[in-house]
PDB file of C-alpha atoms in Angstrom:
ATOM      1  CA  UNK A   1      86.393  86.162  83.692  1.00 79.00           C
ATOM      2  CA  UNK A   2      83.546  86.116  85.850  1.00 80.00           C
ATOM      3  CA  UNK A   3      79.939  85.912  84.674  1.00 82.00           C
ATOM      4  CA  UNK A   4      76.827  88.074  86.217  1.00 82.00           C
ATOM      5  CA  UNK A   5      74.874  84.852  86.928  1.00 85.00           C
ATOM      6  CA  UNK A   6      78.001  83.369  88.638  1.00 83.00           C
ATOM      7  CA  UNK A   7      78.167  86.770  90.835  1.00 81.00           C
ATOM      8  CA  UNK A   8      74.631  86.653  91.433  1.00 81.00           C
ATOM      9  CA  UNK A   9      74.392  83.201  92.962  1.00 83.00           C
ATOM     10  CA  UNK A  10      77.766  83.963  95.394  1.00 82.00           C
ATOM     11  CA  UNK A  11      76.005  87.360  96.143  1.00 81.00           C
ATOM     12  CA  UNK A  12      73.059  85.757  97.245  1.00 81.00           C
ATOM     13  CA  UNK A  13      74.508  83.117  99.136  1.00 77.00           C
ATOM     14  CA  UNK A  14      76.989  85.815 100.639  1.00 75.00           C
ATOM     15  CA  UNK A  15      73.650  87.800 101.945  1.00 70.00           C
ATOM     16  CA  UNK A  16      72.147  84.693 103.453  1.00 66.00           C
ATOM     17  CA  UNK A  17      75.332  84.129 105.524  1.00 61.00           C
ATOM     18  CA  UNK A  18      75.398  87.769 106.540  1.00 56.00           C
ATOM     19  CA  UNK A  19      72.031  87.337 108.641  1.00 56.00           C
ATOM     20  CA  UNK A  20      73.454  84.707 111.083  1.00 56.00           C
ATOM     21  CA  UNK A  21      74.891  86.431 114.187  1.00 58.00           C
ATOM     22  CA  UNK A  22      77.377  84.644 116.558  1.00 61.00           C
ATOM     23  CA  UNK A  23      79.076  86.243 119.293  1.00 66.00           C
ATOM     24  CA  UNK A  24      81.404  83.320 120.254  1.00 74.00           C
ATOM     25  CA  UNK A  25      84.782  83.225 118.890  1.00 73.00           C
ATOM     26  CA  UNK A  26      86.855  79.894 118.473  1.00 77.00           C
ATOM     27  CA  UNK A  27      90.412  79.740 119.159  1.00 76.00           C
ATOM     28  CA  UNK A  28      91.123  79.309 115.293  1.00 75.00           C
ATOM     29  CA  UNK A  29      89.342  82.429 114.725  1.00 72.00           C
ATOM     30  CA  UNK A  30      91.292  84.349 117.569  1.00 69.00           C
ATOM     31  CA  UNK A  31      94.510  83.510 115.532  1.00 66.00           C
ATOM     32  CA  UNK A  32      93.929  85.831 112.805  1.00 61.00           C
ATOM     33  CA  UNK A  33      93.780  89.036 115.436  1.00 59.00           C
ATOM     34  CA  UNK A  34      97.626  87.932 116.530  1.00 59.00           C
ATOM     35  CA  UNK A  35      99.915  90.118 115.230  1.00 53.00           C
ATOM     36  CA  UNK A  36     101.811  87.694 112.748  1.00 63.00           C
ATOM     37  CA  UNK A  37     105.322  88.781 111.126  1.00 78.00           C
ATOM     38  CA  UNK A  38     105.453  85.542 108.739  1.00 90.00           C
ATOM     39  CA  UNK A  39     103.049  87.206 106.182  1.00 92.00           C
ATOM     40  CA  UNK A  40     105.530  90.185 105.302  1.00 93.00           C
ATOM     41  CA  UNK A  41     108.353  87.480 105.064  1.00 93.00           C
ATOM     42  CA  UNK A  42     106.289  85.388 102.587  1.00 94.00           C
ATOM     43  CA  UNK A  43     105.669  88.371 100.610  1.00 95.00           C
ATOM     44  CA  UNK A  44     109.248  89.454 100.254  1.00 95.00           C
ATOM     45  CA  UNK A  45     110.339  86.000  99.193  1.00 95.00           C
ATOM     46  CA  UNK A  46     107.591  85.805  96.623  1.00 96.00           C
ATOM     47  CA  UNK A  47     109.214  89.270  95.647  1.00 96.00           C
ATOM     48  CA  UNK A  48     112.681  87.757  95.288  1.00 96.00           C
ATOM     49  CA  UNK A  49     111.454  84.761  93.377  1.00 96.00           C
ATOM     50  CA  UNK A  50     109.958  87.085  91.068  1.00 95.00           C
ATOM     51  CA  UNK A  51     112.918  89.173  90.688  1.00 95.00           C
ATOM     52  CA  UNK A  52     115.046  86.087  89.939  1.00 96.00           C
ATOM     53  CA  UNK A  53     112.530  84.987  87.314  1.00 95.00           C
ATOM     54  CA  UNK A  54     112.682  87.959  85.610  1.00 95.00           C
ATOM     55  CA  UNK A  55     116.346  88.491  85.915  1.00 95.00           C
ATOM     56  CA  UNK A  56     116.211  92.178  87.764  1.00 95.00           C
ATOM     57  CA  UNK A  57     118.025  93.271  90.713  1.00 94.00           C
ATOM     58  CA  UNK A  58     116.201  94.075  94.038  1.00 91.00           C
ATOM     59  CA  UNK A  59     115.436  97.737  93.329  1.00 92.00           C
ATOM     60  CA  UNK A  60     114.195  97.512  89.882  1.00 94.00           C
ATOM     61  CA  UNK A  61     111.944  94.670  91.173  1.00 94.00           C
ATOM     62  CA  UNK A  62     109.924  96.854  92.846  1.00 95.00           C
ATOM     63  CA  UNK A  63     109.132  98.614  89.918  1.00 94.00           C
ATOM     64  CA  UNK A  64     108.273  95.214  88.225  1.00 95.00           C
ATOM     65  CA  UNK A  65     105.965  94.320  90.899  1.00 94.00           C
ATOM     66  CA  UNK A  66     104.268  97.805  90.315  1.00 94.00           C
ATOM     67  CA  UNK A  67     103.706  97.010  86.745  1.00 94.00           C
ATOM     68  CA  UNK A  68     102.590  93.434  87.406  1.00 95.00           C
ATOM     69  CA  UNK A  69     100.534  93.839  90.322  1.00 95.00           C
ATOM     70  CA  UNK A  70      99.357  97.460  90.334  1.00 94.00           C
ATOM     71  CA  UNK A  71     100.744  97.916  93.895  1.00 95.00           C
ATOM     72  CA  UNK A  72     102.795 100.848  94.211  1.00 94.00           C
ATOM     73  CA  UNK A  73     106.630 100.608  95.237  1.00 94.00           C
ATOM     74  CA  UNK A  74     105.862 102.640  98.466  1.00 94.00           C
ATOM     75  CA  UNK A  75     102.817 100.095  99.453  1.00 94.00           C
ATOM     76  CA  UNK A  76     104.843  97.100  98.785  1.00 95.00           C
ATOM     77  CA  UNK A  77     108.236  98.344 100.822  1.00 95.00           C
ATOM     78  CA  UNK A  78     106.031  99.500 103.680  1.00 94.00           C
ATOM     79  CA  UNK A  79     103.995  96.257 103.918  1.00 93.00           C
ATOM     80  CA  UNK A  80     107.285  94.177 103.625  1.00 93.00           C
ATOM     81  CA  UNK A  81     108.775  96.038 106.299  1.00 92.00           C
ATOM     82  CA  UNK A  82     105.658  95.971 108.486  1.00 88.00           C
ATOM     83  CA  UNK A  83     105.029  99.650 108.811  1.00 90.00           C
ATOM     84  CA  UNK A  84     101.576  98.908 107.018  1.00 92.00           C
ATOM     85  CA  UNK A  85      99.119  96.012 107.672  1.00 90.00           C
ATOM     86  CA  UNK A  86      98.692  93.591 105.070  1.00 92.00           C
ATOM     87  CA  UNK A  87      95.368  93.701 103.494  1.00 92.00           C
ATOM     88  CA  UNK A  88      93.245  90.978 101.447  1.00 94.00           C
ATOM     89  CA  UNK A  89      92.972  93.553  98.886  1.00 95.00           C
ATOM     90  CA  UNK A  90      96.835  93.867  98.629  1.00 95.00           C
ATOM     91  CA  UNK A  91      96.911  90.024  98.482  1.00 96.00           C
ATOM     92  CA  UNK A  92      94.331  89.639  95.745  1.00 96.00           C
ATOM     93  CA  UNK A  93      96.456  92.141  93.272  1.00 96.00           C
ATOM     94  CA  UNK A  94      99.663  90.323  94.595  1.00 96.00           C
ATOM     95  CA  UNK A  95      98.686  86.824  93.973  1.00 96.00           C
ATOM     96  CA  UNK A  96      97.007  87.642  90.493  1.00 96.00           C
ATOM     97  CA  UNK A  97      99.711  89.760  89.193  1.00 95.00           C
ATOM     98  CA  UNK A  98     102.337  87.068  90.008  1.00 96.00           C
ATOM     99  CA  UNK A  99     100.113  84.623  88.378  1.00 95.00           C
ATOM    100  CA  UNK A 100     100.357  82.388  91.737  1.00 95.00           C
ATOM    101  CA  UNK A 101      98.400  79.185  91.872  1.00 95.00           C
ATOM    102  CA  UNK A 102      95.478  78.867  94.002  1.00 95.00           C
ATOM    103  CA  UNK A 103      97.534  76.689  96.614  1.00 95.00           C
ATOM    104  CA  UNK A 104     100.289  79.312  96.768  1.00 95.00           C
ATOM    105  CA  UNK A 105      97.980  82.171  97.197  1.00 96.00           C
ATOM    106  CA  UNK A 106      95.949  80.323  99.856  1.00 95.00           C
ATOM    107  CA  UNK A 107      99.232  80.165 102.038  1.00 95.00           C
ATOM    108  CA  UNK A 108      99.207  84.043 102.212  1.00 95.00           C
ATOM    109  CA  UNK A 109      95.636  84.354 102.556  1.00 95.00           C
ATOM    110  CA  UNK A 110      95.584  81.577 105.645  1.00 93.00           C
ATOM    111  CA  UNK A 111      97.857  84.356 107.526  1.00 91.00           C
ATOM    112  CA  UNK A 112      95.542  87.119 106.507  1.00 90.00           C
ATOM    113  CA  UNK A 113      91.837  86.161 107.736  1.00 86.00           C
ATOM    114  CA  UNK A 114      91.526  82.680 106.380  1.00 91.00           C
ATOM    115  CA  UNK A 115      91.994  80.826 103.140  1.00 94.00           C
ATOM    116  CA  UNK A 116      90.187  82.039 100.213  1.00 95.00           C
ATOM    117  CA  UNK A 117      86.348  81.121 100.152  1.00 94.00           C
ATOM    118  CA  UNK A 118      83.853  80.586  97.446  1.00 93.00           C
ATOM    119  CA  UNK A 119      81.182  82.000  99.537  1.00 93.00           C
ATOM    120  CA  UNK A 120      82.821  85.522  99.488  1.00 93.00           C
ATOM    121  CA  UNK A 121      82.200  87.704  96.578  1.00 93.00           C
ATOM    122  CA  UNK A 122      85.606  89.203  96.453  1.00 94.00           C
ATOM    123  CA  UNK A 123      87.313  85.962  97.351  1.00 95.00           C
ATOM    124  CA  UNK A 124      85.133  84.186  94.631  1.00 95.00           C
ATOM    125  CA  UNK A 125      86.421  86.707  91.722  1.00 94.00           C
ATOM    126  CA  UNK A 126      90.060  86.158  93.064  1.00 95.00           C
ATOM    127  CA  UNK A 127      89.543  82.298  92.970  1.00 95.00           C
ATOM    128  CA  UNK A 128      88.297  82.791  89.563  1.00 94.00           C
ATOM    129  CA  UNK A 129      91.378  84.762  88.216  1.00 95.00           C
ATOM    130  CA  UNK A 130      93.951  82.916  89.819  1.00 94.00           C
ATOM    131  CA  UNK A 131      92.499  79.745  88.235  1.00 94.00           C
ATOM    132  CA  UNK A 132      92.305  81.343  84.791  1.00 92.00           C
ATOM    133  CA  UNK A 133      95.609  83.392  84.763  1.00 87.00           C
ATOM    134  CA  UNK A 134      93.611  86.310  83.667  1.00 87.00           C
ATOM    135  CA  UNK A 135      94.760  89.817  83.473  1.00 89.00           C
ATOM    136  CA  UNK A 136      95.170  92.111  86.550  1.00 93.00           C
ATOM    137  CA  UNK A 137      93.270  95.049  84.796  1.00 93.00           C
ATOM    138  CA  UNK A 138      90.311  92.789  84.097  1.00 93.00           C
ATOM    139  CA  UNK A 139      90.162  91.594  87.723  1.00 93.00           C
ATOM    140  CA  UNK A 140      90.284  95.423  89.181  1.00 93.00           C
ATOM    141  CA  UNK A 141      87.485  95.931  86.721  1.00 93.00           C
ATOM    142  CA  UNK A 142      85.056  92.997  87.900  1.00 93.00           C
ATOM    143  CA  UNK A 143      86.322  93.704  91.483  1.00 94.00           C
ATOM    144  CA  UNK A 144      85.156  97.170  91.707  1.00 94.00           C
ATOM    145  CA  UNK A 145      81.905  96.241  89.570  1.00 93.00           C
ATOM    146  CA  UNK A 146      80.819  93.489  91.842  1.00 93.00           C
ATOM    147  CA  UNK A 147      82.013  94.527  95.309  1.00 92.00           C
ATOM    148  CA  UNK A 148      81.428  98.265  94.847  1.00 92.00           C
ATOM    149  CA  UNK A 149      84.615  98.976  96.387  1.00 91.00           C
ATOM    150  CA  UNK A 150      87.368 100.868  94.463  1.00 89.00           C
ATOM    151  CA  UNK A 151      90.783  99.506  94.300  1.00 84.00           C
ATOM    152  CA  UNK A 152      93.595 101.857  94.387  1.00 70.00           C
ATOM    153  CA  UNK A 153      96.263 101.471  91.477  1.00 64.00           C
TER     154      UNK A 153
END
């Protein structure tokens, strides 16, 4: 669980960094704008691993992900088949719901805007929950509280 004092420091640091403006983009930063079909494949393989771990077939596995990660079956299917773009909020819920390690989660996040950063408020909350293997419902509450953004459930 994230404390209010920790979040105050992270928010202050994030606000300081937002004041910096840069109009140049490095080649590494351009990589995130390229279409990458590797991320949906990795999400699909993580889903299949979860199905095997829990001893369910593919179709009931979508329902299991819905319960564990608070991601609808429709969103998961559309994300895997590439009809909707993978977002960081999707990955937050996916990684925390499946109790991934920080290293596992960062492999996914690297393909979606870069690895998790302790200087970003939402990333910091996610890192904390990945390290503590805390509950997805608590994550959603804290995410909404500290970012002011609503997570769809």
